[in-house]
N, CA and C of each residue as an Amber inpcrd file, in Angstrom:
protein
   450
   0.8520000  -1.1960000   0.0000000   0.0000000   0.0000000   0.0000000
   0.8780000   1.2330000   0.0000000   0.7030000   2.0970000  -0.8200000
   1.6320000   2.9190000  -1.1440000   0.1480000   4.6930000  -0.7690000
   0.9090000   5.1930000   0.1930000  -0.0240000   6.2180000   0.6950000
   0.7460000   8.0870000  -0.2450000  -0.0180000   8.4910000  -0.9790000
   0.4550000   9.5670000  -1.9300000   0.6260000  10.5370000  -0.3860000
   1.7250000  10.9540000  -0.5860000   2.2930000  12.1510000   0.0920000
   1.4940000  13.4750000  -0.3100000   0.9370000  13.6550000  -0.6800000
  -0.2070000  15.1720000  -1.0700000  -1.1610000  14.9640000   0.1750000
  -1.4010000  16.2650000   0.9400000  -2.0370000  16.8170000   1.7440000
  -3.1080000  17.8770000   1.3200000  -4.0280000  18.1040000   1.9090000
  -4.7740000  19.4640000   1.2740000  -4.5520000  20.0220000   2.5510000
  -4.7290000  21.6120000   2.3690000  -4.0670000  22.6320000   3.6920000
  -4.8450000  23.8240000   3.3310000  -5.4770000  24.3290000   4.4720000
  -6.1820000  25.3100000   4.5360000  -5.8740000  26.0140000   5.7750000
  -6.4930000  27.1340000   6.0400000  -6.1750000  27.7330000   7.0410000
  -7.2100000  29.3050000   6.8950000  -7.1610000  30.0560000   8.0180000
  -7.9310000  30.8510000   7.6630000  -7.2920000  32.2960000   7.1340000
  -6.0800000  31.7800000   7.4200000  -5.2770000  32.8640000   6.2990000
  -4.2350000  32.4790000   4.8380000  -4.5990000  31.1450000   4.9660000
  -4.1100000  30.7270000   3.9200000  -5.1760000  29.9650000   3.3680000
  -5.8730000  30.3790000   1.8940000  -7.1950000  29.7690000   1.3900000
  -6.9710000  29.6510000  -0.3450000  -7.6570000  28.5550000  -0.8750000
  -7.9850000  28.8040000  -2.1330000  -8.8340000  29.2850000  -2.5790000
  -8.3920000  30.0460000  -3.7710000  -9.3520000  30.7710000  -4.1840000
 -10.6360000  30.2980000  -5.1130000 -11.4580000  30.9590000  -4.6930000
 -12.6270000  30.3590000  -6.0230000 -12.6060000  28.8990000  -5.0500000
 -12.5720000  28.9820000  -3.6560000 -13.0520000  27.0040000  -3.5980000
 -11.7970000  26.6050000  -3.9690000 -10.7830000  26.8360000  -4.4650000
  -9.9370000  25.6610000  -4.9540000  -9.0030000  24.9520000  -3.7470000
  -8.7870000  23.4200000  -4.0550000  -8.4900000  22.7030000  -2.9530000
  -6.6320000  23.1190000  -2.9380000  -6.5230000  23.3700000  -1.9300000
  -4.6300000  23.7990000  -1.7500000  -3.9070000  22.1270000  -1.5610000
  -3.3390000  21.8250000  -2.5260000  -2.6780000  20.2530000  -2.2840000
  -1.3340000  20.4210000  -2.2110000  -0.5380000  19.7050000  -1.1760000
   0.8490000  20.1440000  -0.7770000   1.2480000  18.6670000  -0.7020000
   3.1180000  18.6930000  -0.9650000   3.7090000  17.2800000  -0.3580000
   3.8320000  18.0490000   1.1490000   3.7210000  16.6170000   1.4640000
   4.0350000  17.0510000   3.1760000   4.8600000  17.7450000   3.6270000
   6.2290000  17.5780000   2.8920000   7.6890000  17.9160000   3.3100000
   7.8450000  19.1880000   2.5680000   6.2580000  20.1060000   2.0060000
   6.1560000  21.9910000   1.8260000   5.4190000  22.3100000   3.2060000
   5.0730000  21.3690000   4.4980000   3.7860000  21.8800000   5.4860000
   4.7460000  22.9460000   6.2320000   6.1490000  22.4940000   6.3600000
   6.5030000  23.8560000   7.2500000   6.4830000  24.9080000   6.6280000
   7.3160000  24.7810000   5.3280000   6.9290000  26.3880000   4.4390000
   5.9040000  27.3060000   4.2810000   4.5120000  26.2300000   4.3300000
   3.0830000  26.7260000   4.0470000   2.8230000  27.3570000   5.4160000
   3.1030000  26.5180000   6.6020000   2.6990000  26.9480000   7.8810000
   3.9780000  28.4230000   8.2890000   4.8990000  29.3230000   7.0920000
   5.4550000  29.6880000   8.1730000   4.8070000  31.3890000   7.0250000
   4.4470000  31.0880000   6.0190000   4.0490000  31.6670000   5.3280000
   2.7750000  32.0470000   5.9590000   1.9920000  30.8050000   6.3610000
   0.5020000  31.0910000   6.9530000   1.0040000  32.0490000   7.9540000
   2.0340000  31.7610000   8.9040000   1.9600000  32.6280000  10.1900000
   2.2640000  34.0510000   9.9630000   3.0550000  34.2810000   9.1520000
   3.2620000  35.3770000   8.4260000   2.1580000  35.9760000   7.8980000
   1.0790000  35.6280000   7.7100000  -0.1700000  36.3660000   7.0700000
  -0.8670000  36.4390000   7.9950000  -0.8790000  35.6210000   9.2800000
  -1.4990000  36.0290000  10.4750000  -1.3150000  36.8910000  11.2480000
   0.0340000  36.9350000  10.9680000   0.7300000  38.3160000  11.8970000
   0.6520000  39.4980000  11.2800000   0.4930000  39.7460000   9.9910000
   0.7700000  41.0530000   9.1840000  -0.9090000  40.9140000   8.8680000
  -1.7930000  40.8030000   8.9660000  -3.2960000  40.4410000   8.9230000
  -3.7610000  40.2520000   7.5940000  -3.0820000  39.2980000   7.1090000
  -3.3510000  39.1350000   5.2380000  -4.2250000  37.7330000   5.5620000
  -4.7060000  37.5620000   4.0320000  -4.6870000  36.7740000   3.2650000
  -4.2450000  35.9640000   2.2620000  -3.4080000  35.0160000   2.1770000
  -3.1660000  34.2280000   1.1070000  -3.9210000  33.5760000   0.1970000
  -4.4200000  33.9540000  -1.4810000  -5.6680000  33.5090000  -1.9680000
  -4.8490000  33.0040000  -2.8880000  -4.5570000  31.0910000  -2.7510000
  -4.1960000  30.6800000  -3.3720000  -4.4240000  30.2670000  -4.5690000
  -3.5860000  30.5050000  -5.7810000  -4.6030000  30.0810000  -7.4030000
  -4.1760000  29.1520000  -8.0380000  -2.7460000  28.2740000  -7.4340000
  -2.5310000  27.2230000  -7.7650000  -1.1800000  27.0320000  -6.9560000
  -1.3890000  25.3180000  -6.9170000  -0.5000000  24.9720000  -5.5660000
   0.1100000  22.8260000  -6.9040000  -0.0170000  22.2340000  -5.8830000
   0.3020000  20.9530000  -6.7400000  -0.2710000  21.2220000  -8.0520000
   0.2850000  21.1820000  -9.3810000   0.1480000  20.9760000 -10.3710000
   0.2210000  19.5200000 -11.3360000  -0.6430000  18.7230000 -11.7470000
   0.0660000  17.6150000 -12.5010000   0.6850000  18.4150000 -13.8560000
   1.6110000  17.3820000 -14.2390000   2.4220000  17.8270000 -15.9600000
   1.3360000  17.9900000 -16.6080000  -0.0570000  17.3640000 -17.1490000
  -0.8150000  17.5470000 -18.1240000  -1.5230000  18.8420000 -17.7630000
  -1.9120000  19.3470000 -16.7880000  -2.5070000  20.6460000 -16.2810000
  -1.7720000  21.8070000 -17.1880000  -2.9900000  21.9080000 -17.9210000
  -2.7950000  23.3490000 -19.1370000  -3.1160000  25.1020000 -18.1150000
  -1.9290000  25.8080000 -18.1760000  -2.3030000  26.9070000 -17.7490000
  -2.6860000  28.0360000 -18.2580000  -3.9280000  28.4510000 -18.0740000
  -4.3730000  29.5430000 -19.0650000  -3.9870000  31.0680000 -18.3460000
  -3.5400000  31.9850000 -18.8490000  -3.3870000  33.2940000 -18.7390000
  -1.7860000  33.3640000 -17.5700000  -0.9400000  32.2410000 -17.6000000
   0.0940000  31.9070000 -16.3890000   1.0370000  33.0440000 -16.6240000
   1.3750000  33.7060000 -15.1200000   2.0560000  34.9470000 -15.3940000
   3.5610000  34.6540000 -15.6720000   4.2170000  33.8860000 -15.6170000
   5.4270000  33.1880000 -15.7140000   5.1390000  31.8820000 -16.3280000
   5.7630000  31.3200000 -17.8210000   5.7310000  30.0060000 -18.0920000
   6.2740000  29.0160000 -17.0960000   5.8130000  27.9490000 -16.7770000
   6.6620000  27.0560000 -15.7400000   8.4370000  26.5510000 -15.8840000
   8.7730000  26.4550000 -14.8170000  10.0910000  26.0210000 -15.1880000
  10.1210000  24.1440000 -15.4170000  10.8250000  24.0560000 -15.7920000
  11.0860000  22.2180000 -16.5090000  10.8160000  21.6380000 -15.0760000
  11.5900000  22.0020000 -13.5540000  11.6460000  20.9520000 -12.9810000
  10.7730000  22.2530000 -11.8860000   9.7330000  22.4650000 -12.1620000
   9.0280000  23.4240000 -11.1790000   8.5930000  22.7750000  -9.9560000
   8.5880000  23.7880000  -9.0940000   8.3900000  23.0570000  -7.7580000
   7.0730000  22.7190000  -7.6740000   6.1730000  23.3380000  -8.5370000
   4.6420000  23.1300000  -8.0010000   4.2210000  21.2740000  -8.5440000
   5.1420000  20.8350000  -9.7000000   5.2330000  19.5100000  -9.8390000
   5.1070000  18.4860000  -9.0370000   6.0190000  19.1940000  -7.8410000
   6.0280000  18.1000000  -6.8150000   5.0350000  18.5160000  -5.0760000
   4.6060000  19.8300000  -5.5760000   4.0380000  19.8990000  -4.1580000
   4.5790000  20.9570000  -3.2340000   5.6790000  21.4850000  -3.9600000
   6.8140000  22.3840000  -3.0670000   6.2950000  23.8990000  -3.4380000
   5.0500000  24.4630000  -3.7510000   5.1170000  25.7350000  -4.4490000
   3.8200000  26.1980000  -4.2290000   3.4780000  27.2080000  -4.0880000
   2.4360000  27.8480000  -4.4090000   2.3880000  29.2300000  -4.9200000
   1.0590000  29.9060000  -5.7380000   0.7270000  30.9520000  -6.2660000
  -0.2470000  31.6700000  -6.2010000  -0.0820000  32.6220000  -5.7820000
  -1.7320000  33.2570000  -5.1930000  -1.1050000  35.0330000  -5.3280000
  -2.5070000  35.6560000  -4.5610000  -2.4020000  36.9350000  -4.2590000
  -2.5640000  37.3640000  -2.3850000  -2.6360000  38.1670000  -2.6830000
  -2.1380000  38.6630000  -0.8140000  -3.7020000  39.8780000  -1.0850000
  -4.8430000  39.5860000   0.1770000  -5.2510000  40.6520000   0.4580000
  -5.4370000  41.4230000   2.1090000  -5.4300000  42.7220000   1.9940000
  -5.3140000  42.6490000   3.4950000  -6.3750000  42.8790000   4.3070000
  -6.8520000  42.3750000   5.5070000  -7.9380000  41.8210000   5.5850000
  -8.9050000  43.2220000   6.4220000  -7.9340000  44.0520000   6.7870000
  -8.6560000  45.1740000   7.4760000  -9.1100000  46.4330000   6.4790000
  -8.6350000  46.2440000   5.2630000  -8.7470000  47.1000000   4.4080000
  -9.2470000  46.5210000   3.4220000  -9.1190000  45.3350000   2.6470000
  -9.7020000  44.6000000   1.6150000  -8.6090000  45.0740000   0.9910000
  -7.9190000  45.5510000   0.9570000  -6.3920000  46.2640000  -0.4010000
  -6.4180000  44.5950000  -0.8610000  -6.6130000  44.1200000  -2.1970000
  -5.9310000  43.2690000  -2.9550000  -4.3630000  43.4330000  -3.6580000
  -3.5880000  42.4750000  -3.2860000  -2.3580000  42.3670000  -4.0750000
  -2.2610000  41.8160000  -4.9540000  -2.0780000  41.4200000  -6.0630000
  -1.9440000  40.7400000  -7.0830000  -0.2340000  40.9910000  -8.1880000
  -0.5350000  40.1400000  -9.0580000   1.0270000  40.2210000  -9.1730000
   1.7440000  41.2070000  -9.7740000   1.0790000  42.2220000 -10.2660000
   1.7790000  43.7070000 -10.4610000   2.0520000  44.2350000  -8.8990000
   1.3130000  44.7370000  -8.1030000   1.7680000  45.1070000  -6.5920000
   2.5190000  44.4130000  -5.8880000   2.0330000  43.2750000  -6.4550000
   3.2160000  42.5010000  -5.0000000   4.8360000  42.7460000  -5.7770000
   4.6850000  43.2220000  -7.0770000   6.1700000  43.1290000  -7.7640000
   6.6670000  44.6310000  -7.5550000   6.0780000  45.9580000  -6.9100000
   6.2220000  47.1540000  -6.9420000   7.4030000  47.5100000  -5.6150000
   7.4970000  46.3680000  -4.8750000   7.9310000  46.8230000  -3.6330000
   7.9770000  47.5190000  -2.6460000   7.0660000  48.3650000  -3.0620000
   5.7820000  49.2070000  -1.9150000   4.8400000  48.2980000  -1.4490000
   4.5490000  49.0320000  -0.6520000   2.8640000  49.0300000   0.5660000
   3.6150000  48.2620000   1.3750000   2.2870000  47.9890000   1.9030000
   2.3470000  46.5960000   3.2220000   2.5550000  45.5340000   2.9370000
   2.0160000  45.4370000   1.3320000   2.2770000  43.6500000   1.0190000
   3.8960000  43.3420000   1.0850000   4.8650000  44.4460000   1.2020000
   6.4260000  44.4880000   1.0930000   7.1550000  43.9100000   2.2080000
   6.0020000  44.2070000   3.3370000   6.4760000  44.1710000   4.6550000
   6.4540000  42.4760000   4.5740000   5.3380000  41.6740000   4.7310000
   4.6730000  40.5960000   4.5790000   5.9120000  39.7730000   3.6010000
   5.9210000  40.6730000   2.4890000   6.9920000  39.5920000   1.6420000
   8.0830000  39.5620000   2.2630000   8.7870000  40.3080000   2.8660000
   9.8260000  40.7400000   3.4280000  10.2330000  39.4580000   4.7000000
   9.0680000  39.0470000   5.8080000   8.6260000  38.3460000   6.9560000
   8.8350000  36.9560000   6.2060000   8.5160000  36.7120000   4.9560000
   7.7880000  35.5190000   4.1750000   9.6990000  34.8710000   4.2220000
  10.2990000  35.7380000   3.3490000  11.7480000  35.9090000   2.5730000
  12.2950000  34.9400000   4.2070000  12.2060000  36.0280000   4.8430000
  12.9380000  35.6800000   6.3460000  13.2590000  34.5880000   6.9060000
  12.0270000  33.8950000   6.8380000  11.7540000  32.3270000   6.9610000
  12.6660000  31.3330000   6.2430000  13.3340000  31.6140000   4.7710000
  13.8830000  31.2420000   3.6310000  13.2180000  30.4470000   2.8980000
  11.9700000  31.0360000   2.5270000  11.3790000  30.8400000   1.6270000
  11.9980000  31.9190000   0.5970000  11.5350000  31.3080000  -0.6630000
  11.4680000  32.0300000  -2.1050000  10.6100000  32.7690000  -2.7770000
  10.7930000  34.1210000  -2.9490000   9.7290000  34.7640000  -3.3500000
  10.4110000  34.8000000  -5.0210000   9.4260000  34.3730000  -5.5740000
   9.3680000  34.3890000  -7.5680000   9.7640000  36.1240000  -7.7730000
   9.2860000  37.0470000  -7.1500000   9.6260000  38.3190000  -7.4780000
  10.9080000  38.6860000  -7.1820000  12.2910000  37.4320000  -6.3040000
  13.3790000  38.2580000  -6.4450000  13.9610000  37.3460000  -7.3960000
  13.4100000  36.2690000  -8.5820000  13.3740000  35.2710000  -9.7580000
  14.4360000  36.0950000 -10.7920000  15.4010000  36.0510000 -11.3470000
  15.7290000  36.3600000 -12.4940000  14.9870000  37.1220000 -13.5150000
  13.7450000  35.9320000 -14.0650000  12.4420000  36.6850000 -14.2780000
  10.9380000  36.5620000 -13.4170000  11.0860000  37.9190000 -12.7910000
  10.4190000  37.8590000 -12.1560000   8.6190000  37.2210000 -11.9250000
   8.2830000  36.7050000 -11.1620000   6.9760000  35.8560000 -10.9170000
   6.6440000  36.1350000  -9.6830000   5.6730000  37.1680000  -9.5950000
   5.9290000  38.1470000  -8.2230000   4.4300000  37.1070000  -7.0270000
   3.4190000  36.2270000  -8.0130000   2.7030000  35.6700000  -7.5170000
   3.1860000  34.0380000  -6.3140000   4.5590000  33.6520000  -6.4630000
   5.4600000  32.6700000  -6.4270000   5.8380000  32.4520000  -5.1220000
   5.4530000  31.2670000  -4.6500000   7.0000000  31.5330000  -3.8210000
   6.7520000  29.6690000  -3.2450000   7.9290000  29.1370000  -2.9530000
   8.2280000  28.1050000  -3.0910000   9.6460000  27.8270000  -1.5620000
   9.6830000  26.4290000  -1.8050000  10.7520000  26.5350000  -0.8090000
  12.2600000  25.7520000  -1.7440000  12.3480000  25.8230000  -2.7730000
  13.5740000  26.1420000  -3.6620000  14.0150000  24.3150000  -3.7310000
  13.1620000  23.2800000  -2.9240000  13.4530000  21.7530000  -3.3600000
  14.2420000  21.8620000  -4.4270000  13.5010000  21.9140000  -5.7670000
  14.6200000  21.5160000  -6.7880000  15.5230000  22.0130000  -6.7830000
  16.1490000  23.0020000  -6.0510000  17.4790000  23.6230000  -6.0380000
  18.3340000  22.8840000  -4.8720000  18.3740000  22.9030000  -3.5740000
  18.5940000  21.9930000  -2.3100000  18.6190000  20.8300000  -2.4680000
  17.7280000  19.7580000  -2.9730000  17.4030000  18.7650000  -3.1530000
  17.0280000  18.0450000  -4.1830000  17.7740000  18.5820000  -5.6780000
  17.2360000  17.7400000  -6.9300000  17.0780000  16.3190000  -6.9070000
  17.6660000  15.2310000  -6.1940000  17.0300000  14.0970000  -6.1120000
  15.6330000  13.7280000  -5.9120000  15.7750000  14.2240000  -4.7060000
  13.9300000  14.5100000  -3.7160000  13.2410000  15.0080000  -4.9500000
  13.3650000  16.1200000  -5.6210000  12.8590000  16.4310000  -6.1640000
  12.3200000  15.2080000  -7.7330000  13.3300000  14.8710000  -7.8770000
  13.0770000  14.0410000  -8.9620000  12.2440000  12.8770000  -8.7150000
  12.4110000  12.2490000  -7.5840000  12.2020000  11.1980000  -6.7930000
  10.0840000  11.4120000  -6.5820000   9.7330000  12.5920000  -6.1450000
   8.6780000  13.2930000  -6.0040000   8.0380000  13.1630000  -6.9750000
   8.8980000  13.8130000  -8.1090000   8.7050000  14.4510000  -9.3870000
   7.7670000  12.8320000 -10.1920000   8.3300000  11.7640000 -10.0150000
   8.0210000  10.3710000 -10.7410000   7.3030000   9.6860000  -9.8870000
   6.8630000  10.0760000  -8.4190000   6.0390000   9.0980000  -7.7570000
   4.5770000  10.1480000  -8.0200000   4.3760000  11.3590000  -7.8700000
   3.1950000  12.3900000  -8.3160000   2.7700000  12.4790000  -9.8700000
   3.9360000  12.1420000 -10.2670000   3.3720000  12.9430000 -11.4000000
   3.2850000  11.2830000 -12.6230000   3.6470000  10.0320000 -12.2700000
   3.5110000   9.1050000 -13.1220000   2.0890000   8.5030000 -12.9240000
């Protein structure tokens, strides 16, 4: 019996959007949980718009094409917007890439943790942020990569 490592994760500051179910490998729960705490403390929202991806999953309107060995493949990634909850201010991925407001502060808290924010990316993907597996850990990653995605 072989038990799939994907979790679904919610929280009340970390949510999908539109209903959508947030699916994580287990070994993203601290990243997700430090990100969540980070939106608890700075009083956001995380409105996630895509998290586990399979390879056949076609993305329509994707603000960054995926990378070959992307983390969301395996469970390690998510993409959303930031809103803040006392004001309703929505972030989305032009603001969160401006490096102003509050959402700066929040990204800033997020970074801290050593997580990856897509907006300090080469090319930038300001909706992004991941905990860098395929970079640390390309085996795991590969290893992930063929038990999820075959």
């Amino acid at each position: 019996l072989q038990i799939m490592p994907l979790i679904k994760y919610s929280s009340p500051n970390v949510k999908g959007y539109n209903g959508k179910v947030i699916w994580i490998e287990l070994g993203f729960l601290k990243t997700i949980q430090a990100i969540d705490d980070c939106c608890k403390g700075a009083g956001f929202i995380f409105w996630v718009t895509s998290a586990f991806r399979k390879e056949t999953d076609v993305i329509h309107g994707a603000v960054v094409n995926p990378a070959t060995m992307s983390n969301h493949k395996v469970g390690h990634a998510i993409d959303g917007n930031l809103q803040h909850i006392a004001t309703g201010e929505w972030f989305n991925s032009v603001k969160m890439g401006d490096k102003t407001g509050i959402d700066q502060q929040l990204i800033e808290a997020i970074t801290a943790h050593g997580v990856r924010f897509g907006g300090n990316f080469r090319k930038a993907d300001n909706v992004h942020f991941d905990d860098a597996l395929n970079l640390r850990d390309p085996q795991r990653w590969r290893e992930l990569y063929s038990e999820l995605q075959g």
